[in-house]
Short mmCIF file of C-alpha atoms in Angstrom, two decimals:
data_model
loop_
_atom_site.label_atom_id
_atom_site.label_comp_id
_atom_site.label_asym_id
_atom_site.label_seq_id
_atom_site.Cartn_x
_atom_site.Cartn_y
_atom_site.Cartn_z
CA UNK A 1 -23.64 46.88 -79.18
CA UNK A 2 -22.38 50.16 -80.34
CA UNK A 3 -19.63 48.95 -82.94
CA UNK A 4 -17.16 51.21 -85.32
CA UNK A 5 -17.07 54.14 -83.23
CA UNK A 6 -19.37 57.16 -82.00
CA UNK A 7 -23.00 57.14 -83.53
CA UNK A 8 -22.67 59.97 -86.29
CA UNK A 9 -24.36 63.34 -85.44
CA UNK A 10 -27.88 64.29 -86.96
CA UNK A 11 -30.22 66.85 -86.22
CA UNK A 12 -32.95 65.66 -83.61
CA UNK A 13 -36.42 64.62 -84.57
CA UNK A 14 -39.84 63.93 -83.13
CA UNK A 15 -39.16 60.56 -81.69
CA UNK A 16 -42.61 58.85 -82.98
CA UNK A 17 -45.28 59.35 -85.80
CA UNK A 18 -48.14 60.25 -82.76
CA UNK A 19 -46.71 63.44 -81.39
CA UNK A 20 -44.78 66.32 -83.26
CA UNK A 21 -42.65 67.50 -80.78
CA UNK A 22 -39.02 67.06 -80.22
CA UNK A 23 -37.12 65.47 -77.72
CA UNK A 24 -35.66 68.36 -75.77
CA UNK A 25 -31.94 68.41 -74.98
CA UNK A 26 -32.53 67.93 -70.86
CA UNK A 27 -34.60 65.06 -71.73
CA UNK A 28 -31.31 62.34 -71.75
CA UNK A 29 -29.63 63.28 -74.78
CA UNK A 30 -26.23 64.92 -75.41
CA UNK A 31 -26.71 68.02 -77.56
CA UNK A 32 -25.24 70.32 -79.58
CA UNK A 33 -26.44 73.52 -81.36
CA UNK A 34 -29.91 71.82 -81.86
CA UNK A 35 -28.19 68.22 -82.48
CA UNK A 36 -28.39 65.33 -80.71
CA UNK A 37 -25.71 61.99 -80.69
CA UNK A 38 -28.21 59.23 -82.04
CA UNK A 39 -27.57 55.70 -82.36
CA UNK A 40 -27.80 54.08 -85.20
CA UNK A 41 -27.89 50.61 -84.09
CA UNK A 42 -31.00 48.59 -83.70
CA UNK A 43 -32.44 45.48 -81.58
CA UNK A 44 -33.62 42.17 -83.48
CA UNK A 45 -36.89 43.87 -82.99
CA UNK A 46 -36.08 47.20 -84.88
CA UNK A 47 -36.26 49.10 -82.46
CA UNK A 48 -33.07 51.76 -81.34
CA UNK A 49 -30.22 49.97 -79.07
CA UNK A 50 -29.67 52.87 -75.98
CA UNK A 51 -26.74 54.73 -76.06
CA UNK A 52 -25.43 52.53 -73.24
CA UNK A 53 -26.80 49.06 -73.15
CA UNK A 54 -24.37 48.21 -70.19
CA UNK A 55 -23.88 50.86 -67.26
CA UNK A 56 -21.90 50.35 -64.69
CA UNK A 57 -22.16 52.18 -61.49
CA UNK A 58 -20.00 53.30 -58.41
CA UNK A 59 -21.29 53.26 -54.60
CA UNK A 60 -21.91 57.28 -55.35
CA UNK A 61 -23.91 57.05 -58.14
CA UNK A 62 -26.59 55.24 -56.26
CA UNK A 63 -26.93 56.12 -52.76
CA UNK A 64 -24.91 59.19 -52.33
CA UNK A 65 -26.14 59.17 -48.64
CA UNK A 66 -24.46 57.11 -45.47
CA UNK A 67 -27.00 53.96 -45.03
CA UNK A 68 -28.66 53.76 -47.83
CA UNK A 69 -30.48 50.61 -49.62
CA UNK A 70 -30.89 49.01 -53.27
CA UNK A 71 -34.77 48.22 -53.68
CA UNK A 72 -34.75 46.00 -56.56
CA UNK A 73 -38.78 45.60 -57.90
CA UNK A 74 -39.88 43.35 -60.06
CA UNK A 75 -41.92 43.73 -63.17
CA UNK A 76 -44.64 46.48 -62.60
CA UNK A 77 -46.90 45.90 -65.49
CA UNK A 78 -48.51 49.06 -64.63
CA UNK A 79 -49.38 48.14 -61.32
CA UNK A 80 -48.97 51.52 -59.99
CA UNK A 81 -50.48 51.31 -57.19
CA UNK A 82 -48.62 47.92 -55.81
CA UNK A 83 -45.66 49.94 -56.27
CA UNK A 84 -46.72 52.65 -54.36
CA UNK A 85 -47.92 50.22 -51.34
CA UNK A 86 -44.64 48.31 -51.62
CA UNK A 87 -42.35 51.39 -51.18
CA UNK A 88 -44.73 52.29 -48.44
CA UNK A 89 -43.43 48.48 -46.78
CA UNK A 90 -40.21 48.47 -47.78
CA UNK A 91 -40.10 51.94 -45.93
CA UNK A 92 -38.24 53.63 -49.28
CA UNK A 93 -36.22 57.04 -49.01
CA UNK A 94 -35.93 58.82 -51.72
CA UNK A 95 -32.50 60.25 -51.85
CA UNK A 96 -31.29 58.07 -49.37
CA UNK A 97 -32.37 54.50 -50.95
CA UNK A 98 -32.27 53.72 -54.57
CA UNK A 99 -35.24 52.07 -56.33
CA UNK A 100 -34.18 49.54 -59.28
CA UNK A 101 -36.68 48.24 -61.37
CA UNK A 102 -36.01 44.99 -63.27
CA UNK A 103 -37.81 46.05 -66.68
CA UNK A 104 -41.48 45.66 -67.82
CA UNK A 105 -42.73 48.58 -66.43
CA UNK A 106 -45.47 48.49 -68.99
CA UNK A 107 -48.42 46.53 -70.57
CA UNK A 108 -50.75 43.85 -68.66
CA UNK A 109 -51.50 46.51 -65.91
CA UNK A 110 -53.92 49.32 -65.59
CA UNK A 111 -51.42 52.56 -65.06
CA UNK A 112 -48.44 51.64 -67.07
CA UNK A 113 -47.89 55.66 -68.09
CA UNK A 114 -48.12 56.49 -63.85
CA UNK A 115 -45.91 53.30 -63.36
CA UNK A 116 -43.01 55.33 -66.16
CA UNK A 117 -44.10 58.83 -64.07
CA UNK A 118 -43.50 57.59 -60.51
CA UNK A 119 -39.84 55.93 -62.03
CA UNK A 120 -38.53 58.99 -63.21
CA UNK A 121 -39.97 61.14 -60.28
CA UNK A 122 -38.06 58.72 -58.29
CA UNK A 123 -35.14 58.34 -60.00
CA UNK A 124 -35.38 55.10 -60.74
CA UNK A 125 -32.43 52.81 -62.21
CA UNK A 126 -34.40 50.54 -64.36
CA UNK A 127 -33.23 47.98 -67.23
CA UNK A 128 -35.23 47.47 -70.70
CA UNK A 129 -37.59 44.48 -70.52
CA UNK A 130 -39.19 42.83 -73.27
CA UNK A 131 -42.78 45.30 -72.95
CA UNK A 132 -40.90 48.04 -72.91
CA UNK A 133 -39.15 47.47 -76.03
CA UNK A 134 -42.56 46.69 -77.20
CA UNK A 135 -43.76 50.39 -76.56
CA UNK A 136 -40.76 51.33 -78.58
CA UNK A 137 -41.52 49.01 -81.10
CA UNK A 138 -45.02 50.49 -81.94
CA UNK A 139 -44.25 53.79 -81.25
CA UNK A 140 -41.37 53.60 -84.18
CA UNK A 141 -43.71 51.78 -85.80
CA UNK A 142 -41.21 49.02 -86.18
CA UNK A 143 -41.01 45.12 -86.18
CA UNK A 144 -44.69 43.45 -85.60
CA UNK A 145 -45.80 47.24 -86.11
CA UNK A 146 -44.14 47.75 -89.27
CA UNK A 147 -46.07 51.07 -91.15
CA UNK A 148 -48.70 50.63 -88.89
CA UNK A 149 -49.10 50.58 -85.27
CA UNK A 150 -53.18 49.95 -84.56
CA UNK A 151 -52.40 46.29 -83.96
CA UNK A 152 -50.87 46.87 -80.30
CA UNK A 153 -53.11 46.00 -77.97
CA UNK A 154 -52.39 48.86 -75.45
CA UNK A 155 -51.92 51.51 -77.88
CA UNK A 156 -53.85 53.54 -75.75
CA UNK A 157 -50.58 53.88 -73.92
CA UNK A 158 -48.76 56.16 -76.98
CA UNK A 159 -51.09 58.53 -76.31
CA UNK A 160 -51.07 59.20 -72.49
CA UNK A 161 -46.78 58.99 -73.04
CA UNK A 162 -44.70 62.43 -74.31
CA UNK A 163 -41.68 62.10 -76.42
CA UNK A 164 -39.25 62.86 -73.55
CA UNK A 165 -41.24 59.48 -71.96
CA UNK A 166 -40.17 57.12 -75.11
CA UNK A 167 -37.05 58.79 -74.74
CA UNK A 168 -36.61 57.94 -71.18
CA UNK A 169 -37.55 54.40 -71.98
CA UNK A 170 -35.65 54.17 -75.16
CA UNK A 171 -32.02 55.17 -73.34
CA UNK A 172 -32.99 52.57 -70.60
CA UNK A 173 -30.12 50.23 -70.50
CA UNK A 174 -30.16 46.60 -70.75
CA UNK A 175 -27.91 45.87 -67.78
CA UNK A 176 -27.27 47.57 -64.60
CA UNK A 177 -23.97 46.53 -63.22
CA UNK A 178 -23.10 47.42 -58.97
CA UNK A 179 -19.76 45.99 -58.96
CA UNK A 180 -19.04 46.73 -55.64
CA UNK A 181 -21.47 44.62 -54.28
CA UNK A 182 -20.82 41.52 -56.99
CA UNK A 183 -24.41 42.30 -58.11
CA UNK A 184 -26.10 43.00 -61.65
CA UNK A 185 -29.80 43.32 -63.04
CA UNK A 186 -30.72 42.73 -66.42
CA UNK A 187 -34.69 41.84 -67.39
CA UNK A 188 -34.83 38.17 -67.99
CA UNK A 189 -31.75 36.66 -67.74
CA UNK A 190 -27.98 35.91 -68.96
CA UNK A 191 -26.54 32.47 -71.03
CA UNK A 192 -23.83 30.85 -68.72
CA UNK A 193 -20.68 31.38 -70.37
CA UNK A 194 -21.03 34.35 -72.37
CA UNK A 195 -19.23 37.76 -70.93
CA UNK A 196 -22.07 40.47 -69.97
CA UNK A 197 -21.05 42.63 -73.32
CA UNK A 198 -21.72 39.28 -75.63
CA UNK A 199 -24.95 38.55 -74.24
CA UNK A 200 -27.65 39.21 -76.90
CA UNK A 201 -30.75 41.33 -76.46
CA UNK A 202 -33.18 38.52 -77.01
CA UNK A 203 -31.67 36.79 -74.37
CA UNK A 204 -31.85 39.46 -72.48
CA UNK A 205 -34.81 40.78 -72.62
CA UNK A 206 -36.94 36.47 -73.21
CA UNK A 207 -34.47 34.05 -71.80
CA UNK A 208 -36.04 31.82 -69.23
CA UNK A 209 -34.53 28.93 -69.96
CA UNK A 210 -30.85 27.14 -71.05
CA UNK A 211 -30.11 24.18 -72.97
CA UNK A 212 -27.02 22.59 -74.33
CA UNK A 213 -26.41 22.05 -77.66
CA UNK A 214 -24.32 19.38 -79.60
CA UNK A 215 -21.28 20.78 -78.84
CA UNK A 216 -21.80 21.08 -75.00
CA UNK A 217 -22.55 24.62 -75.51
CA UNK A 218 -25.02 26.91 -73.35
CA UNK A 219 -28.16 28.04 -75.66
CA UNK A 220 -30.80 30.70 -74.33
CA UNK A 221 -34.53 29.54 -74.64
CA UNK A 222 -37.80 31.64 -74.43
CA UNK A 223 -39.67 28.10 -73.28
CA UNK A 224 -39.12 25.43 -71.30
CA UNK A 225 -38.83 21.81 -73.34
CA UNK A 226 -37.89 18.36 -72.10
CA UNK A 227 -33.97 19.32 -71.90
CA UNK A 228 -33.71 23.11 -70.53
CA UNK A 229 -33.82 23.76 -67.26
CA UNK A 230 -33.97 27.36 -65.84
CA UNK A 231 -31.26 29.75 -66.41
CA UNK A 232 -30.69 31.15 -62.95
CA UNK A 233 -30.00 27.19 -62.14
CA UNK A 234 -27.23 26.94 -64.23
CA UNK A 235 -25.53 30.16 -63.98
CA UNK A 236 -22.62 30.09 -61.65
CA UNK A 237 -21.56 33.76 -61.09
CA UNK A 238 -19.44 35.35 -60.08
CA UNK A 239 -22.28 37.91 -60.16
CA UNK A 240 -25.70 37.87 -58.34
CA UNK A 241 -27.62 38.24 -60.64
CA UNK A 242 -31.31 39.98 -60.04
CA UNK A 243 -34.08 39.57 -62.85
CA UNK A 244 -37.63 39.13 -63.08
CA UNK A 245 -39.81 38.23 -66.97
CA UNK A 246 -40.52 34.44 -65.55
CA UNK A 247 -43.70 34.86 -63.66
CA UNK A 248 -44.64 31.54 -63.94
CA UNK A 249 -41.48 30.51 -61.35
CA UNK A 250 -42.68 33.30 -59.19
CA UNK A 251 -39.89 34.04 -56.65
CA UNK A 252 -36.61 32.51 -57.58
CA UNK A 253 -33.70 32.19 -55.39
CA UNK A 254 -30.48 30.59 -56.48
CA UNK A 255 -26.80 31.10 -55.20
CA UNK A 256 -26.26 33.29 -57.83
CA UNK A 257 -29.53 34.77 -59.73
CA UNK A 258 -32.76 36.06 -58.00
CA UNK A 259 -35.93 35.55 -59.79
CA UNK A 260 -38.81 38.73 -58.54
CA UNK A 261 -41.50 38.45 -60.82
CA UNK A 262 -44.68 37.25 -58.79
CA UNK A 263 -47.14 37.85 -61.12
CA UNK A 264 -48.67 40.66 -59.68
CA UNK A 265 -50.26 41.64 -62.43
CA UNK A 266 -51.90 38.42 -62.59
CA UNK A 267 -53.06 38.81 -59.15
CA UNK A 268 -50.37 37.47 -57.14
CA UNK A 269 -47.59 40.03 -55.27
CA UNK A 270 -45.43 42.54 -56.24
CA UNK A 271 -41.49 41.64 -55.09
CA UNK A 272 -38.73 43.68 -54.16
CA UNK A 273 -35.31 42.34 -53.14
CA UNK A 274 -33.70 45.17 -50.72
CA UNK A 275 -29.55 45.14 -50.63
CA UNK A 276 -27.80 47.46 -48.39
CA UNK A 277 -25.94 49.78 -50.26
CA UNK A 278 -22.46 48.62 -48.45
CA UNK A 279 -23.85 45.06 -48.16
CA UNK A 280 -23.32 45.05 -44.64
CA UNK A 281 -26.87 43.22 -44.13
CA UNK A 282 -27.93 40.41 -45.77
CA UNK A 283 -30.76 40.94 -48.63
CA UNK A 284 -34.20 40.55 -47.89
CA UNK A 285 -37.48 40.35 -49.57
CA UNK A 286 -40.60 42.49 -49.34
CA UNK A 287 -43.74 41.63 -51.22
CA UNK A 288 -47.39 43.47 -50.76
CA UNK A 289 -50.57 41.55 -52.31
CA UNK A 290 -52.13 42.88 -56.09
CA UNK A 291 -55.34 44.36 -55.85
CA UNK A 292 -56.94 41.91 -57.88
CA UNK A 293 -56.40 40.30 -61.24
CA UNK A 294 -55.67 42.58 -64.06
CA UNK A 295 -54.95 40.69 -66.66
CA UNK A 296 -54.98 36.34 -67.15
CA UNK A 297 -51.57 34.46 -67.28
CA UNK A 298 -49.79 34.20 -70.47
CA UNK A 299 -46.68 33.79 -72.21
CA UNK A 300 -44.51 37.12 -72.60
#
């Protein structure tokens, strides 16, 4: 995603048009005498590509501690308090477990700014989904938001976030990669056939379904029609692949792909997928129940 090189140097700027202030250098970016490496590159939507769309990890970048775990949550939405209740379940540790978030931290829900607080308090490993980018989109008042930003619905949000927030969720990548366990997350899903690298951020971040075209080859679909069929169904690994974005599929569970978005913030459960970290155990799900409906079903 980052082609011809090293982003060139600039000087670093307020990150939106809502708050003046500058994105420190502790906040996630490298800098330099009051200069910070920013990428150039942009998503379909306009907004910035992260500095790392792919990172892979090693066994000691994610549980440093003997016995750890991988909790893997599904889209948020700004149910803060689900996640809260779920950790409570899934008995989390921080610094011993790891908690992985699947992307869509934001929108739908009633705490999506608590939901990006408790992630980085915890450490979180998380990958972009498609609401995030949509923060980033009307923040950079880019894409549907083009000049003007009043038009998103939760733009309540931009306030209640700092710049070293949109930061945070701007440098989120758009796959995590745990090679040692075969095992990677991205938000919404992968097209069979493609290497992780070639995989496009709209299917990425809206894949739900696949279809084959004319020439026998794999297309990525944001709908369902008469000739796609799910994505996880026709992916074949080697990779596990964990994701979440297709609520209406609730839990999915394939040979290869796990589906965790339950809908919770349509009322439904909250889903995490815990992995020990040496995969020593087989994986296991926890769910707790949504406090009540927070928003009706709908595409997106």
């Amino acid at each position: 995603a980052r082609s011809g090189g090293l982003p060139r140097l600039r000087p670093a700027r307020p990150m939106g048009p809502r708050h003046g202030r500058p994105v420190c250098c502790d906040s996630g970016g490298a800098c330099l005498a009051g200069f910070r490496w920013v990428t150039t590159a942009r998503t379909h939507t306009g907004t910035p590509l992260p500095l790392r769309p792919h990172l892979k990890l090693a066994r000691a970048d994610v549980c440093p501690s003997p016995g750890g775990r991988l909790v893997i949550v599904g889209d948020v939405h700004g149910c803060a308090s689900e996640l809260r209740c779920l950790l409570d379940k899934a008995a989390f540790r921080p610094g011993v477990d790891a908690l992985v978030l699947v992307g869509d931290l934001v929108n739908k829900g009633p705490a999506s700014a608590e939901v990006i607080r408790q992630a980085r308090d915890l450490k979180a490993f998380c990958v972009r989904g498609n609401h995030d980018d949509q923060v980033l989109e009307a923040w950079h008042r880019v894409g549907r938001y083009a000049g003007i930003n009043d038009q998103y619905a939760n733009r309540c949000l931009l306030d209640e976030l700092s710049s070293s927030d949109i930061h945070w969720l701007q440098e989120l990548p758009l796959s995590l990669s745990f090679p040692w366990l075969r095992l990677a997350v991205v938000h919404a899903g992968l097209v069979p056939g493609l290497p992780l690298e070639a995989q496009s951020f709209k299917d990425l971040a809206w894949i739900r379904d696949v279809y084959r075209d004319d020439r026998g080859v794999w297309q990525g679909s944001q709908k369902p029609s008469k000739v796609s069929q799910a994505w996880a169904s026709a992916w074949q690994g080697p990779e596990h692949i964990v994701f979440g974005h297709d609520a209406r599929r609730k839990l999915q569970r394939h040979e290869f792909a796990t589906g965790l978005d339950t809908g919770c913030c349509y009322g439904f459960q909250l889903s995490a997928l815990v992995v020990d970290a040496d995969g020593e155990k087989e994986p296991s799900i926890c769910q707790v129940q949504a406090a009540r409906v927070y928003t009706k079903p709908a595409d997106g």
